[in-house]
Amino acid sequence: MTVSSSWQVLFTTEQRERIQVEARKSVLGEDRQPTQNPDLINAAFPLSLPTWDYNLAEGKERLRVYRQTLMAGLKAAVRKPTNLAKVYDVRQEKARRSNRLSDRQTRNLAKILLATTMDDPQEKRRYLKKLTSRTGKEDGPGPRRERPKLNKNQCAYCKEEGHWVKDCPNKRSKAPAKILEMEDLDD
């Protein structure tokens, strides 16, 4: 598989062009800084198939520079500047939660319910207060109560020291099931 056929499989035409442009921008000059000299750029990163002799030291060095330049072009082509203006446009506002009713919708719903269902003003106020307190909470159960920590030799049932729950004298034990015997059937 040659380089050009690999490029055609791995990248689209636009991606290949972007990689080549970025690679040509990263060709280093004599001072080890990116150069604008077209002769140096074409020598280091030719757009057509080069005729280098890879058995000679000069050909090997040109191939090494070509590979480094190509890798620099790949890295530069991958990086795209983030347009923060677009990010902030897409960000969802706090008031616009898709999974909850908005405050305005909740108030309107409460007014409609109150007007149609209840006659007593006190009952309406209590209901409205209850409704608004529910919508202000997050979904799911509230925080769990903390259970008191038990010592190593403390009963979980009566909280007394010296025995465990399975041996608790305060716990009502289940009466064993009465076994029906043949004598009981005669009565």
mmCIF file of C-alpha atoms in Angstrom:
data_model
loop_
_atom_site.group_PDB
_atom_site.id
_atom_site.type_symbol
_atom_site.label_atom_id
_atom_site.label_comp_id
_atom_site.label_asym_id
_atom_site.label_seq_id
_atom_site.Cartn_x
_atom_site.Cartn_y
_atom_site.Cartn_z
ATOM 1 C CA MET A 1 0.000 0.000 0.000
ATOM 2 C CA THR A 2 1.564 3.302 -1.058
ATOM 3 C CA VAL A 3 1.348 6.608 0.764
ATOM 4 C CA SER A 4 -1.153 8.108 -1.678
ATOM 5 C CA SER A 5 -3.504 5.123 -1.492
ATOM 6 C CA SER A 6 -3.258 5.143 2.322
ATOM 7 C CA TRP A 7 -4.125 8.825 2.326
ATOM 8 C CA GLN A 8 -7.175 8.177 0.130
ATOM 9 C CA VAL A 9 -8.442 5.506 2.510
ATOM 10 C CA LEU A 10 -7.728 7.347 5.756
ATOM 11 C CA PHE A 11 -8.597 10.950 4.891
ATOM 12 C CA THR A 12 -11.085 12.893 2.811
ATOM 13 C CA THR A 13 -9.867 15.274 0.117
ATOM 14 C CA GLU A 14 -10.352 18.277 2.396
ATOM 15 C CA GLN A 15 -8.441 16.600 5.219
ATOM 16 C CA ARG A 16 -5.542 15.684 2.898
ATOM 17 C CA GLU A 17 -5.330 19.259 1.623
ATOM 18 C CA ARG A 18 -5.420 20.650 5.159
ATOM 19 C CA ILE A 19 -2.637 18.269 6.272
ATOM 20 C CA GLN A 20 -0.474 19.262 3.292
ATOM 21 C CA VAL A 21 -1.025 22.985 3.902
ATOM 22 C CA GLU A 22 -0.201 22.656 7.606
ATOM 23 C CA ALA A 23 2.845 20.480 6.854
ATOM 24 C CA ARG A 24 4.170 23.014 4.353
ATOM 25 C CA LYS A 25 3.695 25.752 6.968
ATOM 26 C CA SER A 26 5.818 23.795 9.428
ATOM 27 C CA VAL A 27 8.874 23.290 7.187
ATOM 28 C CA LEU A 28 11.913 24.553 9.071
ATOM 29 C CA GLY A 29 14.459 26.879 7.537
ATOM 30 C CA GLU A 30 18.181 27.353 8.214
ATOM 31 C CA ASP A 31 17.486 29.008 11.599
ATOM 32 C CA ARG A 32 15.259 26.068 12.762
ATOM 33 C CA GLN A 33 12.174 28.326 12.517
ATOM 34 C CA PRO A 34 9.247 27.835 10.092
ATOM 35 C CA THR A 35 10.173 29.329 6.742
ATOM 36 C CA GLN A 36 8.293 31.101 3.944
ATOM 37 C CA ASN A 37 10.912 30.290 1.279
ATOM 38 C CA PRO A 38 9.068 28.266 -1.435
ATOM 39 C CA ASP A 39 12.278 26.552 -2.635
ATOM 40 C CA LEU A 40 13.039 25.184 0.842
ATOM 41 C CA ILE A 41 9.402 24.165 1.311
ATOM 42 C CA ASN A 42 9.286 22.287 -2.029
ATOM 43 C CA ALA A 43 12.627 20.602 -1.294
ATOM 44 C CA ALA A 44 11.591 19.434 2.191
ATOM 45 C CA PHE A 45 7.941 18.605 1.480
ATOM 46 C CA PRO A 46 7.286 18.076 -2.242
ATOM 47 C CA LEU A 47 3.685 17.705 -3.401
ATOM 48 C CA SER A 48 4.619 15.178 -6.096
ATOM 49 C CA LEU A 49 6.451 11.873 -5.630
ATOM 50 C CA PRO A 50 10.116 12.703 -4.929
ATOM 51 C CA THR A 51 13.010 10.964 -6.682
ATOM 52 C CA TRP A 52 15.255 10.575 -3.651
ATOM 53 C CA ASP A 53 17.785 7.761 -3.417
ATOM 54 C CA TYR A 54 17.067 6.250 -0.004
ATOM 55 C CA ASN A 55 20.326 4.265 -0.042
ATOM 56 C CA LEU A 56 22.371 7.464 0.265
ATOM 57 C CA ALA A 57 22.690 9.519 3.453
ATOM 58 C CA GLU A 58 21.157 12.575 1.759
ATOM 59 C CA GLY A 59 18.046 10.605 0.711
ATOM 60 C CA LYS A 60 17.643 9.151 4.200
ATOM 61 C CA GLU A 61 17.920 12.625 5.734
ATOM 62 C CA ARG A 62 15.341 14.052 3.313
ATOM 63 C CA LEU A 63 12.970 11.172 4.153
ATOM 64 C CA ARG A 64 13.452 11.843 7.896
ATOM 65 C CA VAL A 65 12.681 15.560 7.416
ATOM 66 C CA TYR A 66 9.673 14.658 5.237
ATOM 67 C CA ARG A 67 8.284 12.346 7.946
ATOM 68 C CA GLN A 68 8.805 14.950 10.681
ATOM 69 C CA THR A 69 7.132 17.608 8.563
ATOM 70 C CA LEU A 70 4.225 15.295 7.740
ATOM 71 C CA MET A 71 3.700 14.477 11.441
ATOM 72 C CA ALA A 72 3.792 18.181 12.324
ATOM 73 C CA GLY A 73 1.212 18.812 9.588
ATOM 74 C CA LEU A 74 -1.037 16.038 10.932
ATOM 75 C CA LYS A 75 -0.863 17.432 14.460
ATOM 76 C CA ALA A 76 -1.549 20.978 13.292
ATOM 77 C CA ALA A 77 -4.424 19.882 11.037
ATOM 78 C CA VAL A 78 -6.127 18.062 13.895
ATOM 79 C CA ARG A 79 -6.137 21.109 16.148
ATOM 80 C CA LYS A 80 -8.980 23.425 15.316
ATOM 81 C CA PRO A 81 -9.541 26.589 17.295
ATOM 82 C CA THR A 82 -12.624 26.428 19.478
ATOM 83 C CA ASN A 83 -15.176 29.064 18.657
ATOM 84 C CA LEU A 84 -16.325 30.005 22.163
ATOM 85 C CA ALA A 85 -19.130 32.160 20.797
ATOM 86 C CA LYS A 86 -20.819 29.044 19.400
ATOM 87 C CA VAL A 87 -20.348 27.194 22.674
ATOM 88 C CA TYR A 88 -22.081 29.950 24.620
ATOM 89 C CA ASP A 89 -24.927 30.101 22.081
ATOM 90 C CA VAL A 90 -25.697 26.410 22.514
ATOM 91 C CA ARG A 91 -25.519 26.424 26.322
ATOM 92 C CA GLN A 92 -28.926 25.826 27.885
ATOM 93 C CA GLU A 93 -30.293 28.492 30.186
ATOM 94 C CA LYS A 94 -31.164 27.675 33.781
ATOM 95 C CA ALA A 95 -34.802 28.587 33.275
ATOM 96 C CA ARG A 96 -35.106 26.241 30.300
ATOM 97 C CA ARG A 97 -34.930 22.776 31.763
ATOM 98 C CA SER A 98 -36.560 20.324 29.424
ATOM 99 C CA ASN A 99 -37.390 17.779 32.117
ATOM 100 C CA ARG A 100 -39.242 20.127 34.493
ATOM 101 C CA LEU A 101 -42.060 22.588 34.316
ATOM 102 C CA SER A 102 -40.945 26.188 34.291
ATOM 103 C CA ASP A 103 -41.970 28.500 37.134
ATOM 104 C CA ARG A 104 -44.468 30.262 34.886
ATOM 105 C CA GLN A 105 -46.063 26.974 33.864
ATOM 106 C CA THR A 106 -46.236 25.845 37.496
ATOM 107 C CA ARG A 107 -47.956 29.059 38.581
ATOM 108 C CA ASN A 108 -50.446 28.843 35.733
ATOM 109 C CA LEU A 109 -51.161 25.203 36.486
ATOM 110 C CA ALA A 110 -51.660 26.002 40.165
ATOM 111 C CA LYS A 111 -54.077 28.831 39.347
ATOM 112 C CA ILE A 112 -56.111 26.633 37.020
ATOM 113 C CA LEU A 113 -56.289 23.808 39.536
ATOM 114 C CA LEU A 114 -57.262 26.131 42.353
ATOM 115 C CA ALA A 115 -59.948 27.865 40.341
ATOM 116 C CA THR A 116 -61.575 24.649 39.204
ATOM 117 C CA THR A 117 -61.351 22.355 42.219
ATOM 118 C CA MET A 118 -61.616 24.178 45.545
ATOM 119 C CA ASP A 119 -64.051 26.560 47.137
ATOM 120 C CA ASP A 120 -62.402 27.324 50.487
ATOM 121 C CA PRO A 121 -59.708 30.089 50.273
ATOM 122 C CA GLN A 122 -57.748 28.597 53.203
ATOM 123 C CA GLU A 123 -57.660 25.242 51.466
ATOM 124 C CA LYS A 124 -56.528 26.937 48.247
ATOM 125 C CA ARG A 125 -53.624 28.664 50.024
ATOM 126 C CA ARG A 126 -52.505 25.434 51.695
ATOM 127 C CA TYR A 127 -52.707 23.577 48.409
ATOM 128 C CA LEU A 128 -50.785 26.290 46.562
ATOM 129 C CA LYS A 129 -48.094 26.324 49.234
ATOM 130 C CA LYS A 130 -47.819 22.544 49.063
ATOM 131 C CA LEU A 131 -47.634 22.594 45.266
ATOM 132 C CA THR A 132 -44.918 25.252 45.112
ATOM 133 C CA SER A 133 -42.853 23.532 47.788
ATOM 134 C CA ARG A 134 -42.904 20.317 45.756
ATOM 135 C CA THR A 135 -41.728 21.922 42.544
ATOM 136 C CA GLY A 136 -38.826 23.630 44.292
ATOM 137 C CA LYS A 137 -37.320 20.330 45.370
ATOM 138 C CA GLU A 138 -35.010 18.187 43.312
ATOM 139 C CA ASP A 139 -36.330 14.885 42.039
ATOM 140 C CA GLY A 140 -35.735 11.841 44.206
ATOM 141 C CA PRO A 141 -35.841 11.132 47.908
ATOM 142 C CA GLY A 142 -34.394 13.529 50.424
ATOM 143 C CA PRO A 143 -31.336 12.889 52.552
ATOM 144 C CA ARG A 144 -31.425 9.764 54.685
ATOM 145 C CA ARG A 145 -31.556 9.979 58.446
ATOM 146 C CA GLU A 146 -28.376 9.095 60.233
ATOM 147 C CA ARG A 147 -28.712 5.943 62.294
ATOM 148 C CA PRO A 148 -26.944 5.903 65.625
ATOM 149 C CA LYS A 149 -23.740 3.908 65.549
ATOM 150 C CA LEU A 150 -23.824 0.666 67.513
ATOM 151 C CA ASN A 151 -21.025 -0.583 69.717
ATOM 152 C CA LYS A 152 -19.561 -4.018 69.106
ATOM 153 C CA ASN A 153 -21.635 -5.711 71.813
ATOM 154 C CA GLN A 154 -24.870 -3.683 71.503
ATOM 155 C CA CYS A 155 -28.295 -4.923 70.453
ATOM 156 C CA ALA A 156 -29.787 -3.236 67.382
ATOM 157 C CA TYR A 157 -33.331 -3.872 68.663
ATOM 158 C CA CYS A 158 -33.287 -2.578 72.269
ATOM 159 C CA LYS A 159 -29.922 -0.721 72.161
ATOM 160 C CA GLU A 160 -28.734 -2.455 75.360
ATOM 161 C CA GLU A 161 -25.184 -3.720 75.811
ATOM 162 C CA GLY A 162 -24.355 -7.367 76.348
ATOM 163 C CA HIS A 163 -26.281 -9.177 73.608
ATOM 164 C CA TRP A 164 -27.114 -9.012 69.933
ATOM 165 C CA VAL A 165 -30.481 -8.704 68.223
ATOM 166 C CA LYS A 166 -30.863 -12.443 67.597
ATOM 167 C CA ASP A 167 -30.525 -13.075 71.359
ATOM 168 C CA CYS A 168 -32.562 -10.034 72.511
ATOM 169 C CA PRO A 169 -34.827 -10.833 75.508
ATOM 170 C CA ASN A 170 -37.083 -7.841 74.711
ATOM 171 C CA LYS A 171 -37.838 -9.031 71.208
ATOM 172 C CA ARG A 172 -40.997 -11.057 70.970
ATOM 173 C CA SER A 173 -40.092 -14.443 69.690
ATOM 174 C CA LYS A 174 -42.313 -16.140 67.235
ATOM 175 C CA ALA A 175 -44.148 -19.037 68.805
ATOM 176 C CA PRO A 176 -43.165 -22.248 67.126
ATOM 177 C CA ALA A 177 -45.839 -23.618 64.867
ATOM 178 C CA LYS A 178 -47.909 -26.249 66.581
ATOM 179 C CA ILE A 179 -47.438 -29.609 65.042
ATOM 180 C CA LEU A 180 -50.602 -31.532 64.519
ATOM 181 C CA GLU A 181 -50.351 -34.948 66.003
ATOM 182 C CA MET A 182 -52.542 -37.962 65.536
ATOM 183 C CA GLU A 183 -53.852 -37.679 69.090
ATOM 184 C CA ASP A 184 -55.244 -34.193 68.399
ATOM 185 C CA LEU A 185 -57.241 -35.506 65.470
ATOM 186 C CA ASP A 186 -59.162 -37.948 67.665
ATOM 187 C CA ASP A 187 -60.758 -35.158 69.715
#
